[in-house]
XYZ file of C-alpha atoms in Angstrom:
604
model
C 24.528 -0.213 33.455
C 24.930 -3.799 32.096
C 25.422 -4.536 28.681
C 22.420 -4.320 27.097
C 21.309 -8.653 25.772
C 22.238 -9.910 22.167
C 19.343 -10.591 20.274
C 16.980 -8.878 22.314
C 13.163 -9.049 21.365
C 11.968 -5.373 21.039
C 14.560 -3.075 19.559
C 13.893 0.885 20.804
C 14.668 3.503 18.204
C 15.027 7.154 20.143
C 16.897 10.033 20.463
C 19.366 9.524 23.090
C 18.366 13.308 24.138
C 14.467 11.341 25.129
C 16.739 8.923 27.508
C 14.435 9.738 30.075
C 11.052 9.647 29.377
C 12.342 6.412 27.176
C 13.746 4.578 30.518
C 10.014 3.795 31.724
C 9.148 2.907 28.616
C 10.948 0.145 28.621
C 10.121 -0.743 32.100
C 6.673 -1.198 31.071
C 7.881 -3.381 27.986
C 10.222 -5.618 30.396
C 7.497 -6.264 32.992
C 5.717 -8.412 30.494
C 9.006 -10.339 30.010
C 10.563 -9.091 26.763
C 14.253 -8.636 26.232
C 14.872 -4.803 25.203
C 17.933 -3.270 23.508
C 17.598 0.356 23.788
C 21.384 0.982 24.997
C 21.163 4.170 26.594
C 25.045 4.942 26.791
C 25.853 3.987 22.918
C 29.045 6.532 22.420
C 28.578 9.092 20.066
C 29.643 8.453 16.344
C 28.597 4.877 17.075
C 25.147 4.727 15.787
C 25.267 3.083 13.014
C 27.871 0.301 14.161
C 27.891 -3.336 13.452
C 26.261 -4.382 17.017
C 23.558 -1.803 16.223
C 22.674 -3.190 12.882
C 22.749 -6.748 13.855
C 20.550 -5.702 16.792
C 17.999 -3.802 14.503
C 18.108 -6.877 11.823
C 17.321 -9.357 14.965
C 14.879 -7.860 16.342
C 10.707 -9.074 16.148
C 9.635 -5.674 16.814
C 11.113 -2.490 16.396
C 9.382 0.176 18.791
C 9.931 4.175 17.301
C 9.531 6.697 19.750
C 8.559 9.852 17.857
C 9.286 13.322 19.518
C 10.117 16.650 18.533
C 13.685 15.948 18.498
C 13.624 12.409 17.034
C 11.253 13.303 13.927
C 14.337 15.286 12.659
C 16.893 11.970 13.674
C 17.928 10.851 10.158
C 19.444 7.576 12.213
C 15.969 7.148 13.659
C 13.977 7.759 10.580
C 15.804 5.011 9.281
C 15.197 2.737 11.375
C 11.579 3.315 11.830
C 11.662 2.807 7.663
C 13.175 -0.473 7.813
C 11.435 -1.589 10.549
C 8.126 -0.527 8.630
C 9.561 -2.072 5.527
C 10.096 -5.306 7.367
C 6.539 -5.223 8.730
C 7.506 -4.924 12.340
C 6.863 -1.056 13.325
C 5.661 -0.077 16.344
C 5.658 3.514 16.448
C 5.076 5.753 19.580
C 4.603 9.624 20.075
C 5.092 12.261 22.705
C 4.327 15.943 22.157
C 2.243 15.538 19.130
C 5.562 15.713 17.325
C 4.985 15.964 13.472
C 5.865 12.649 11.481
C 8.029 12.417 8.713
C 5.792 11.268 5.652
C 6.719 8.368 4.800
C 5.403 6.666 8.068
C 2.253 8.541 8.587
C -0.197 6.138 6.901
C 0.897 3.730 9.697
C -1.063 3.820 13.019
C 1.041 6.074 15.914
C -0.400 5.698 19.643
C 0.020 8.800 21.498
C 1.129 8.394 24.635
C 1.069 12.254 26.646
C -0.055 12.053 29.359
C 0.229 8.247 30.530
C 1.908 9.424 33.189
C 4.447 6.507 33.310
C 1.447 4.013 34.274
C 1.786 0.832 32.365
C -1.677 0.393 32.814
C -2.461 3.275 30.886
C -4.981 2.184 28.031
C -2.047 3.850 25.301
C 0.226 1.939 26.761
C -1.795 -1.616 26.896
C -2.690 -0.753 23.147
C 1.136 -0.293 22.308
C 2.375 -3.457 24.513
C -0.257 -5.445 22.252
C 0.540 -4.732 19.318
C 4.494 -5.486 19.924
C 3.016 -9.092 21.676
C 1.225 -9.841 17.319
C 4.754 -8.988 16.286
C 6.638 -11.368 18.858
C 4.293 -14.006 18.406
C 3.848 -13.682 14.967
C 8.041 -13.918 14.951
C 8.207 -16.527 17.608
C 5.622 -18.771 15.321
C 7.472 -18.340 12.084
C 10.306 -19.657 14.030
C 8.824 -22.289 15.468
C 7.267 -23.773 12.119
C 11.075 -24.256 10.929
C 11.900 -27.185 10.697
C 14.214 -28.164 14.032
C 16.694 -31.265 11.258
C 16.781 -28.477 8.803
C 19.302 -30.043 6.026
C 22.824 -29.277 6.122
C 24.190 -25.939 4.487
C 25.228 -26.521 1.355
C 26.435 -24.459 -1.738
C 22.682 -23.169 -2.977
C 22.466 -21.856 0.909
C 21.004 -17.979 0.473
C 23.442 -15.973 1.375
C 22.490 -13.097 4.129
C 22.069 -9.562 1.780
C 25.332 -7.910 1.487
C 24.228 -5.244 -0.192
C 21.199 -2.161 0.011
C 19.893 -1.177 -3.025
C 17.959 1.584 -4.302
C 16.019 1.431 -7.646
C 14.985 4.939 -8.292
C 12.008 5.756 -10.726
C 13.182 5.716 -14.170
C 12.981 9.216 -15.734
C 10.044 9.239 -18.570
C 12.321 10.841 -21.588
C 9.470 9.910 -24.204
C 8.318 13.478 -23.702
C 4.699 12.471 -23.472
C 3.170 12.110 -19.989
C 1.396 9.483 -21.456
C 4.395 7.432 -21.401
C 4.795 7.538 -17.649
C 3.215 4.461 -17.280
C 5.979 2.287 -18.971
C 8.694 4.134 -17.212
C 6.926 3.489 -13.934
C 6.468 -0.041 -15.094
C 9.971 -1.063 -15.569
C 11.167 0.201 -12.862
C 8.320 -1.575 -10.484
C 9.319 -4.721 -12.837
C 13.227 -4.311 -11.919
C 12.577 -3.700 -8.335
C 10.768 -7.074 -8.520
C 13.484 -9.158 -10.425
C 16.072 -7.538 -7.770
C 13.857 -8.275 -4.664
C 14.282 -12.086 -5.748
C 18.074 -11.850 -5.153
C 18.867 -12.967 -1.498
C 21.886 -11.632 -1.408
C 20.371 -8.062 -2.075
C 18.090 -6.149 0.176
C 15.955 -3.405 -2.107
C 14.073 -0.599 -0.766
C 10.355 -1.147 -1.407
C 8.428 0.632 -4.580
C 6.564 2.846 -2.393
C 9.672 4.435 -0.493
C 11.924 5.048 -3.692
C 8.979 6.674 -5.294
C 9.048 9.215 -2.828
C 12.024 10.397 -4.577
C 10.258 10.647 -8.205
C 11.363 13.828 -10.092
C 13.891 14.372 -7.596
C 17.697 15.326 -8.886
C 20.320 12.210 -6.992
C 21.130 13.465 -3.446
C 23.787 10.245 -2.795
C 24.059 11.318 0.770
C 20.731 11.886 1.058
C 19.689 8.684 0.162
C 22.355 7.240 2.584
C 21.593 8.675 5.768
C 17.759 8.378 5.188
C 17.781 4.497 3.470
C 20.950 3.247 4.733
C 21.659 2.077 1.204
C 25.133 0.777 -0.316
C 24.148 1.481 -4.001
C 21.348 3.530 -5.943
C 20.183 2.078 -9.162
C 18.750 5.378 -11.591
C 17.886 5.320 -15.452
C 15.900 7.041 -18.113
C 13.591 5.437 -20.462
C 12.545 6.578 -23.920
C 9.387 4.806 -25.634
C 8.706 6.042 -29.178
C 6.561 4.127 -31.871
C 8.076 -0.112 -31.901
C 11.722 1.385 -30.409
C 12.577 1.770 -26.384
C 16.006 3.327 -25.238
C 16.771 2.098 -21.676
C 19.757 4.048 -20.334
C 21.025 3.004 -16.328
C 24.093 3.586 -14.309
C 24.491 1.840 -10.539
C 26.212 4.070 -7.885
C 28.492 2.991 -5.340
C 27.004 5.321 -1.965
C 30.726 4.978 -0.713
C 32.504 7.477 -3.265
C 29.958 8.310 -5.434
C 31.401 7.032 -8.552
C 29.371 4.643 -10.956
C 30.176 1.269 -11.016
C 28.337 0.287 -13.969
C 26.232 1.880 -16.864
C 24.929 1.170 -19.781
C 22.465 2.347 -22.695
C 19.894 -0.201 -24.427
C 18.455 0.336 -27.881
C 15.888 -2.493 -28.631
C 12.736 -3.278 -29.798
C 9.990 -2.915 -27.647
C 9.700 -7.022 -28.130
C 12.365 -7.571 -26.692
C 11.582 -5.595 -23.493
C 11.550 -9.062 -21.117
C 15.049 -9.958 -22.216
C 16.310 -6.598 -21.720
C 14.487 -6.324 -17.991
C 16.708 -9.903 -17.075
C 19.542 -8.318 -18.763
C 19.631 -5.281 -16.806
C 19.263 -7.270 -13.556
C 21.730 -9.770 -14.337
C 24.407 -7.072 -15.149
C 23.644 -5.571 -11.740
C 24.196 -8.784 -9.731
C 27.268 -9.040 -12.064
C 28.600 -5.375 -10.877
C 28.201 -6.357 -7.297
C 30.496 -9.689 -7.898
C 27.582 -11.811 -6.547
C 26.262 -15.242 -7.466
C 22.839 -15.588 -8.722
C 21.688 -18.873 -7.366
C 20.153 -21.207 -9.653
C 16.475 -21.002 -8.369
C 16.413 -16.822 -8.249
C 17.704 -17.463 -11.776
C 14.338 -18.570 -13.002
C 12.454 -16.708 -10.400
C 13.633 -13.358 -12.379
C 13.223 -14.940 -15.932
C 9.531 -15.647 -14.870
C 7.448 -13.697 -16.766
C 3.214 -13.930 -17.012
C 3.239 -13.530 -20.610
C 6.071 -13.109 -23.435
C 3.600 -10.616 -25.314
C 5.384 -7.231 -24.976
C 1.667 -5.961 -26.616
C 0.002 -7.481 -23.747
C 2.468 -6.539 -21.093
C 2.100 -2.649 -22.524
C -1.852 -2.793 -22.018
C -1.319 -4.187 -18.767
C 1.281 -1.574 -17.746
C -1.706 1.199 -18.564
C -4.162 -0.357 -17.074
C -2.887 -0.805 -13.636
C -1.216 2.333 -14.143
C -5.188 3.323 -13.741
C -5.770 1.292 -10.894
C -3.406 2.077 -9.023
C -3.970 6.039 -9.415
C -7.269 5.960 -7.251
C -9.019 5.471 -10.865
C -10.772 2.591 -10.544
C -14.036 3.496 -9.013
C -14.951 6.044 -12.275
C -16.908 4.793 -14.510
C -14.924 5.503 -17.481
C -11.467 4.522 -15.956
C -13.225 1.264 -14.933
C -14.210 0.642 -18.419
C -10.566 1.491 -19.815
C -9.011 -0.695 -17.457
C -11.395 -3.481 -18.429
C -11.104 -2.837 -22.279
C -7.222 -2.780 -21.859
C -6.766 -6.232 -20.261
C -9.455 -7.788 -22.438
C -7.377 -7.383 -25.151
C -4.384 -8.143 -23.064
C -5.555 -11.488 -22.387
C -7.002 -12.018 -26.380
C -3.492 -11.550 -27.271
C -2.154 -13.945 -24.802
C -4.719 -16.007 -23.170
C -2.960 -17.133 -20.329
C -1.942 -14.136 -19.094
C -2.890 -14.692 -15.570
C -2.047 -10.983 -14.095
C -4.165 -9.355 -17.501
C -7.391 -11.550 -15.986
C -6.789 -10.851 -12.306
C -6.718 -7.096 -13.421
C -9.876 -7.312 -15.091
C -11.440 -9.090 -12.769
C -10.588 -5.743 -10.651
C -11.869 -3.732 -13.140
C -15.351 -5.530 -13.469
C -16.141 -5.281 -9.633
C -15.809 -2.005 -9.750
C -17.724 -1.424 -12.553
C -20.047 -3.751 -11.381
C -20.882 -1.332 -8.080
C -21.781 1.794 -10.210
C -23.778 0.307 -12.554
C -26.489 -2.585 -12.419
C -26.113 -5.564 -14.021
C -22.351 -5.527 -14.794
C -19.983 -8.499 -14.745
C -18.655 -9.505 -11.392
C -15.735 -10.504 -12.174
C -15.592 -13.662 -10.493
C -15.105 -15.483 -14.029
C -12.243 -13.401 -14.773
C -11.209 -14.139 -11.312
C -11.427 -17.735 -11.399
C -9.771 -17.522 -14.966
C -6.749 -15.936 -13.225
C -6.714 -18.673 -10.415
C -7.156 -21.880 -13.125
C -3.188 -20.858 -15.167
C -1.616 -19.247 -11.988
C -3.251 -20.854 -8.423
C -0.616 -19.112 -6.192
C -1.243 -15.413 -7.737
C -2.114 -13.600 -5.005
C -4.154 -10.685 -6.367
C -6.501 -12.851 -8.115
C -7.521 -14.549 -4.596
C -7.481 -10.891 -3.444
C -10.316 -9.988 -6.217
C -12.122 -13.129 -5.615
C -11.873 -12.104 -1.733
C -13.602 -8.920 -2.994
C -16.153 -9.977 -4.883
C -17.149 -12.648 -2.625
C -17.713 -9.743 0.031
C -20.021 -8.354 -2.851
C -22.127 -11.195 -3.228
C -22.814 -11.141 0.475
C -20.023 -14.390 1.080
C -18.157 -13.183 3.915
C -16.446 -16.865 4.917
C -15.281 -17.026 1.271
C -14.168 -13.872 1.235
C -12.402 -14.020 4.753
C -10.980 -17.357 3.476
C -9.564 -15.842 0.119
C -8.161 -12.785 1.969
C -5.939 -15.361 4.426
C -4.887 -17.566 1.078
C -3.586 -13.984 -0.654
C -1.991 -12.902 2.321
C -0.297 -15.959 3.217
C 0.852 -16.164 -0.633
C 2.005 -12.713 -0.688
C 2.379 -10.502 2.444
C 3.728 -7.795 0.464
C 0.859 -7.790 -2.133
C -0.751 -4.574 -2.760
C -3.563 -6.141 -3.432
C -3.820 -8.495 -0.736
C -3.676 -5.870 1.840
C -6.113 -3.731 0.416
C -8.571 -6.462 -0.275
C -8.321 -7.664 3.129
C -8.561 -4.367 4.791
C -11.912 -3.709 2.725
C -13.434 -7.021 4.329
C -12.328 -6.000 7.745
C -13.985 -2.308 6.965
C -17.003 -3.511 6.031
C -17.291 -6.505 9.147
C -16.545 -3.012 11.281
C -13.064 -4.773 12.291
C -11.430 -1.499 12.417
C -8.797 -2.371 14.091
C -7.615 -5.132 11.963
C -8.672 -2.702 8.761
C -6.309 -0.081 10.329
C -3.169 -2.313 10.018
C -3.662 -3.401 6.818
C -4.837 -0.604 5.173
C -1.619 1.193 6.852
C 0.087 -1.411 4.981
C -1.594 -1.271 1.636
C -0.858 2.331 1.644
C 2.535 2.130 2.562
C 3.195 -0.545 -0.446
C 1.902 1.715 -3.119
C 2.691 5.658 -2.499
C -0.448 6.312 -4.868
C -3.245 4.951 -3.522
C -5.773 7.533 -2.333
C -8.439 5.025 -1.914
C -6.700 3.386 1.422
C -5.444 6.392 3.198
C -8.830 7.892 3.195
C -10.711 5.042 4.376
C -7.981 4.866 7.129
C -9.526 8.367 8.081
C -12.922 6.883 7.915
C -11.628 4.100 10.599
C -10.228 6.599 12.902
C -13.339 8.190 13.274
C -15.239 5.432 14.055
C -12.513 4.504 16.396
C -12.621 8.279 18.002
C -8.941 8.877 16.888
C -8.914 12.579 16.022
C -5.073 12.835 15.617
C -5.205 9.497 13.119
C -7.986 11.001 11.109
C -5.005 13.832 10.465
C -2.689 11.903 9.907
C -4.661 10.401 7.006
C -6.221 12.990 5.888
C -3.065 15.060 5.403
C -1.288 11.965 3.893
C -4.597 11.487 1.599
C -4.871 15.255 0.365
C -0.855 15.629 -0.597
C -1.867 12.056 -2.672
C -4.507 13.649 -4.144
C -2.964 17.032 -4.939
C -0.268 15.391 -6.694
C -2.960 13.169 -9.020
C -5.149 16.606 -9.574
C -1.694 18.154 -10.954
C -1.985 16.141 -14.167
C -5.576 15.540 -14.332
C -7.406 18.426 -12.450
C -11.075 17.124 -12.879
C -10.800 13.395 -12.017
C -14.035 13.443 -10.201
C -13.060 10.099 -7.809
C -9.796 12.181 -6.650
C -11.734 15.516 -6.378
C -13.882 13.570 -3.938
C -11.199 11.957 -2.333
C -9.698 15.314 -1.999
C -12.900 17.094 -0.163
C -13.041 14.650 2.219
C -9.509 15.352 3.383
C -9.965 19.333 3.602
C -13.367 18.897 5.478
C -11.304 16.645 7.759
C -8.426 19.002 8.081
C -11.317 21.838 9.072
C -11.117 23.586 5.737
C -15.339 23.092 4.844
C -15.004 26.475 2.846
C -11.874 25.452 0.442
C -13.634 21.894 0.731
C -17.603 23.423 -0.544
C -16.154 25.211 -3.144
C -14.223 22.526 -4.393
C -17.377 20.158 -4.191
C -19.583 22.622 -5.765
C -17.311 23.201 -8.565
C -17.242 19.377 -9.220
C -20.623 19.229 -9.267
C -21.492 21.584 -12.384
C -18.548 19.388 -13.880
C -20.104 16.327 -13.399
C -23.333 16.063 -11.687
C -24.385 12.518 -12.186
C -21.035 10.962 -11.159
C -22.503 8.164 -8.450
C -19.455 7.859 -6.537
C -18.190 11.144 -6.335
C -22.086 11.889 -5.071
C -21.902 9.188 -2.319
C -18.066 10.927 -0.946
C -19.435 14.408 -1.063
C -22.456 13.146 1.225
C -19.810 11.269 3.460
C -17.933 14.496 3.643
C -21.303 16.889 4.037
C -22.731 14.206 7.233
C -19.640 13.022 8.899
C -17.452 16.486 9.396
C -20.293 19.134 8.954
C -23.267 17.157 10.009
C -25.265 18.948 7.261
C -27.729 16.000 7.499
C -30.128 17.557 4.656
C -27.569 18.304 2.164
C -25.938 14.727 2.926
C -29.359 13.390 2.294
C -30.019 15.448 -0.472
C -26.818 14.507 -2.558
C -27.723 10.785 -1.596
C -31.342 10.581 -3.106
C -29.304 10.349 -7.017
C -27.269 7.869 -5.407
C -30.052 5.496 -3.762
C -32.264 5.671 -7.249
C -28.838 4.484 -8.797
C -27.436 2.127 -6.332
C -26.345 -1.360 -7.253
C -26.789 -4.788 -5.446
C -22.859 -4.674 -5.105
C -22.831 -1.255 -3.596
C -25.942 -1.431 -1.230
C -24.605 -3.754 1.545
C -21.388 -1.286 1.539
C -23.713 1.432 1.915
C -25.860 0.497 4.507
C -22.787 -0.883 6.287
C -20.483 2.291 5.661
C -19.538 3.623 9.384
C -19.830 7.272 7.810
C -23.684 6.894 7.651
C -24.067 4.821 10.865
C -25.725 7.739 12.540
C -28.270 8.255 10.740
C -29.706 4.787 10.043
C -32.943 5.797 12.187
C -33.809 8.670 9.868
C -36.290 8.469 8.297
C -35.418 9.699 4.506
C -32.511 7.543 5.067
C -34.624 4.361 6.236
C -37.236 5.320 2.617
C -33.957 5.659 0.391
C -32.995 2.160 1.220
C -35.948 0.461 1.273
C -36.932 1.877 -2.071
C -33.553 0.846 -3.480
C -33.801 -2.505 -1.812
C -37.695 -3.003 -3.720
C -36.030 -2.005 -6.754
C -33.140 -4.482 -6.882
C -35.145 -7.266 -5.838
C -37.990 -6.473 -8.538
C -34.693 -6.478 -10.793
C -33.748 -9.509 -9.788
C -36.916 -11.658 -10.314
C -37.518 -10.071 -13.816
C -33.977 -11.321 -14.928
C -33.795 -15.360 -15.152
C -30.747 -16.688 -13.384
C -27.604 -17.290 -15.312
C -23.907 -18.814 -14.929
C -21.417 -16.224 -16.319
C -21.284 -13.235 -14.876
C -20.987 -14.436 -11.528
């Protein structure tokens, strides 16, 4: 066979034991013109070679073909992670083979029994998707400019290095305190991602290792890392103790450590310190520009940075639509930002806090002056045109909010909050396609959101995807398990977490959960309007769905109606008739709302 072409478009990550059903795979993919390096005779040993990586590292799209005996691959689990890291995963399954959990928020086409036709709808759907990625390459390319400047000393450098920043161990011994921990190490992945000479393994896949003791070889074969960054933090009254060693993968043996005793004021300094001291270990250059980048803070209030650290701590939990968690996260950042003003993050957060706030009870804040706050000291934060993308879809301004989705995106690709925000438009527009991929994303960039794997379930079923709504709802439960651990009645994960096990076919585990929850807290709106999702969608109990939604209706909010009556879950049942009275009675009593309260400016 010829040598397979340098640089090829569509890299092909399988187990060379799948060489055959693989072959016409690739047919398919070379018929529409696409260069392929799959190399079916790569020698043994050889896998992770230099030709390989450069291969991998070139490639717009990365195609993972999942089977029995590639799930268990560690060389193609690794590539399917950095290809998923790098936003370029295309992932494939035969056999209904079981993923590995870290990639089974993002969509998988099945493709038994396509029968090696290439006109196979599975097939079309996966040759599509690999087309966005090579265009989507083939563009950024082409908007470089062609008289690009000569190299010169500042040029980035090409990463020469893998690092993994572990969570730093909470030593504080309160639980409490696991938002700081969390916190710095989020922070010093951050400061580290803004070294070009460094590739770092996202937040969301070295969180997967929280708690865990240091496997080194572990971490190797499934991250392909050169160094693991780990550390303990201790937080007790105006004192912090930051203790962190660096690990060379190679032999094991630290190459740096080092224990901080400061105040907590001086916890910005210390963050560039630490960072600094790594790039120093490594005997790289920090260039001039990533220099500042790191030393950029939003605020040089180590108060205000500690109340934001809780509150998003909150947010990012799947707390955010309780009412009291809503409140918290609002209180925290209000202070935040009275302590430092122009703390553009602190508003942004708020303004997060207020729309949600704002759709379980009437007459809240919308957050769009928080929002816009955000947006006036830092125009190129990407959350806050994420929020004001949100809130936008609230106040029924779907061009805004499409436009303020693009702006975050294009700002941030990575953001969280971007992805979320723009997968929530697409939901509600019934884009579920388009809401698939980025709520995939969103959940793949933060390893404890609950909120986006389960309304990836909700897509699948509209979509008729019985092995996606699975996926998600397995991925969505062990989320939710983990949050119930430390807090076992959180009503907004309880919900989250009867959804999954009515999904998964468990109604009885599922009823008794939901029944429990309801002598805990009957009056909770949003837990009310998930159990009702749950009750309709996977046991078509259309009474009891009904039943639970009546306390919801004589609640609901202007923000939360159009989601309602919009909400694929309840699509079905839009020509009942209890249904059809709850809305219009909730629609009279908004607008009678509205005309008795005179129109005003803040607020939004």
């Amino acid at each position: 066979m010829a040598k397979a072409i340098a640089m090829a478009d569509v890299f092909i990550s399988y187990a060379r034991a799948d060489k055959a059903r693989v072959a016409p795979l690739v047919a398919a993919i070379e018929s529409k013109g696409w260069s392929v390096w799959w190399d079916p005779e790569i020698s043994p040993g050889r896998e992770f070679d230099d030709e390989i990586d450069t291969e991998l590292q070139a490639a717009k799209a990365v195609l993972v073909v999942w089977t029995p005996t590639s799930v268990v691959s560690r060389w193609v689990r690794g590539e399917a992670r950095d290809a998923a890291e790098r936003g370029i995963l295309v992932p494939v399954r035969f056999d209904q083979a079981r993923l590995p959990i870290d990639v089974r928020a993002i969509h998988t086409t099945d493709l038994d029994g396509w029968r090696e036709d290439s006109a196979h709808p599975a097939v079309q759907e996966c040759l599509h998707a690999l087309a966005t990625m090579i265009e989507r390459s083939q563009a950024t390319q082409a908007a470089k400019p062609a008289d690009a400047p000569a190299a010169s000393s500042d040029k980035k450098p090409s990463p020469r290095y893998t690092v993994c920043v572990l969570p730093f161990a909470n030593m504080s011994g309160d639980p409490d305190q696991e938002y700081f921990s969390d916190g710095i190490t989020e922070d010093i992945i951050t400061d580290l991602s803004k070294v070009s000479s460094l590739r770092i393994i996202s937040r969301n896949s070295a969180f997967q290792y929280k708690g865990e003791k240091l496997d080194v070889p572990q971490l190797v074969r499934e991250m392909k890392v050169t160094h693991v960054l780990e550390g303990s933090v201790r937080k007790a009254g105006g004192r912090v103790r930051i203790s962190a060693q660096l690990v060379d993968c190679e032999d094991n043996g630290h190459i740096w450590a080092e224990r901080y005793d400061r105040d907590t004021s001086d916890i910005f300094a210390l963050q560039d310190e630490i960072s600094r001291a790594i790039v120093k270990a490594l005997r790289l250059r920090l260039l001039p520009e990533e220099k500042k980048a790191i030393e950029r803070r939003g605020t040089d209030s180590a108060e205000a940075y500690d109340l934001y650290l809780m509150a998003r701590q909150m947010y990012v939990t799947g707390q955010e639509y309780d009412e009291h968690a809503a409140r918290a996260i609002i209180r925290m950042c209000t202070h935040a930002t009275d302590i430092d003003p122009r703390y553009a993050q602190a508003w942004a957060l708020m303004a997060i806090g207020q729309r949600s706030l704002r759709a379980l009870v009437a007459g809240s804040d919308s957050g769009m002056v928080a929002a816009e706050r955000a947006l006036s000291i830092d125009p190129d934060l990407a959350e806050a045109h994420a929020v004001k993308a949100y809130i936008s879809l609230q106040n029924g301004d779907a061009d805004t909010s499409a436009a303020e989705v693009a702006v975050a995106l294009k700002l941030d690709p990575e953001s969280y909050e971007a992805n979320r925000a723009a997968a929530r438009v697409n939901y509600q527009l019934h884009h579920f396609e388009d809401a698939i991929r980025l709520y995939e994303k969103a959940a793949h960039l933060m390893e404890t959101d609950i909120n986006s794997v389960m309304t990836l379930a909700s897509c699948y079923t509209a979509m008729g995807d019985k092995a996606g709504v699975r996926r998600a709802a397995e991925l969505g439960l062990k989320r939710a398990e983990a949050v119930l651990a430390r807090d076992q009645n959180n009503p907004g994960v309880l919900a989250y977490s009867v959804y999954a096990l009515m999904a998964l076919g468990e109604s009885d585990r599922a009823k008794a959960r939901m029944n429990r929850t309801l002598m805990i807290d009957p009056d909770n709106f949003n837990m009310r309007y998930n159990f009702a999702c749950s009750l309709w969608v996977y046991l078509k109990d259309k009474e009891a769905a009904l039943d639970l939604l009546e306390g919801v209706f004589s609640k609901m909010t202007d923000a939360f109606l159009p989601y309602a009556k919009s909400d694929p879950d309840f699509e079905l049942l839009h020509d009942d008739s209890r249904w059809q009275a709850m809305v219009s009675a909730a629609e009279a009593r908004l607008a009678e709302a509205k005309a008795a309260v005179p129109a005003t400016v803040a607020g939004g």
